[in-house]
Amino acid sequence: MDSEKTTLSDSRPEHEAEYNDVLGELRDSVFRTRPSDVYQFCASYFDQKLSEQREGLLKIIDMHPSILDSTAQAKHRDA
């Protein structure tokens, strides 16, 4: 059964560096902050990261609203 196990690098090597970076940033933040509830801290940490990512995407859309039109057209073509 152990021979059937795959690692992240076996299944998705293109994401391994990003995965390691994300966990490294989280680890550094945990060590810096030393939260009393690590699970809640991690949940809040990733919630904040998602909010930042969404804000960045919304800024791009605000600056280039036509990007939504081209994305919708591409999806329609692929369907």
Coordinates of C-alpha atoms in Angstrom, one line a residue:
M1 CA 0.0 0.0 0.0
D2 CA 2.9 2.4 0.7
S3 CA 4.1 2.0 -2.9
E4 CA 0.7 3.4 -4.0
K5 CA 1.2 6.7 -2.1
T6 CA 2.3 9.7 -4.2
T7 CA 3.9 12.9 -3.0
L8 CA 2.9 16.4 -4.0
S9 CA 6.0 16.5 -6.2
D10 CA 5.0 13.2 -8.0
S11 CA 1.5 14.3 -8.8
R12 CA 1.9 18.1 -9.5
P13 CA 5.5 19.2 -9.7
E14 CA 4.5 22.5 -11.2
H15 CA 2.9 23.5 -7.9
E16 CA 5.5 22.2 -5.5
A17 CA 7.5 25.5 -5.4
E18 CA 4.4 27.6 -4.8
Y19 CA 3.2 25.1 -2.1
N20 CA 6.5 25.3 -0.3
D21 CA 6.5 29.1 -0.5
V22 CA 3.0 29.4 0.9
L23 CA 3.8 27.0 3.8
G24 CA 7.1 28.8 4.5
E25 CA 5.3 32.2 4.7
L26 CA 2.7 30.6 7.0
R27 CA 5.3 29.1 9.2
D28 CA 7.2 32.4 9.4
S29 CA 4.0 34.2 10.4
V30 CA 3.2 31.6 13.0
F31 CA 6.6 31.8 14.6
R32 CA 6.5 35.6 14.5
T33 CA 3.0 35.9 16.0
R34 CA 3.0 32.8 18.3
P35 CA -0.8 32.5 18.3
S36 CA -2.5 30.7 21.2
D37 CA -4.9 28.9 18.7
V38 CA -2.8 27.8 15.7
Y39 CA -5.8 26.4 13.8
Q40 CA -7.7 29.6 14.0
F41 CA -4.6 31.6 13.1
C42 CA -4.1 29.5 10.0
A43 CA -7.8 29.8 9.0
S44 CA -7.6 33.6 9.4
Y45 CA -4.2 33.7 7.6
F46 CA -5.6 32.0 4.5
D47 CA -8.8 34.0 4.6
Q48 CA -6.7 37.2 4.6
K49 CA -4.6 35.8 1.7
L50 CA -7.8 35.0 -0.3
S51 CA -9.2 38.5 0.4
E52 CA -5.9 40.1 -0.9
Q53 CA -6.0 37.9 -4.0
R54 CA -9.6 38.9 -4.7
E55 CA -8.9 42.6 -4.2
G56 CA -6.1 42.3 -6.7
L57 CA -8.3 40.6 -9.2
L58 CA -11.0 43.2 -8.8
K59 CA -8.5 46.0 -9.3
I60 CA -7.4 44.4 -12.6
I61 CA -11.1 44.1 -13.7
D62 CA -11.7 47.7 -12.8
M63 CA -8.8 48.8 -14.9
H64 CA -9.6 46.5 -17.8
P65 CA -13.3 45.7 -17.7
S66 CA -13.2 44.2 -21.2
I67 CA -11.2 41.3 -19.8
L68 CA -14.5 39.8 -18.6
D69 CA -15.9 40.0 -22.2
S70 CA -12.9 38.2 -23.6
T71 CA -13.0 35.6 -20.8
A72 CA -16.7 34.9 -21.5
Q73 CA -16.1 34.7 -25.2
A74 CA -13.3 32.2 -24.7
K75 CA -15.5 30.0 -22.5
H76 CA -18.2 30.1 -25.0
R77 CA -15.8 29.0 -27.8
D78 CA -14.5 26.1 -25.7
A79 CA -18.0 24.8 -24.8

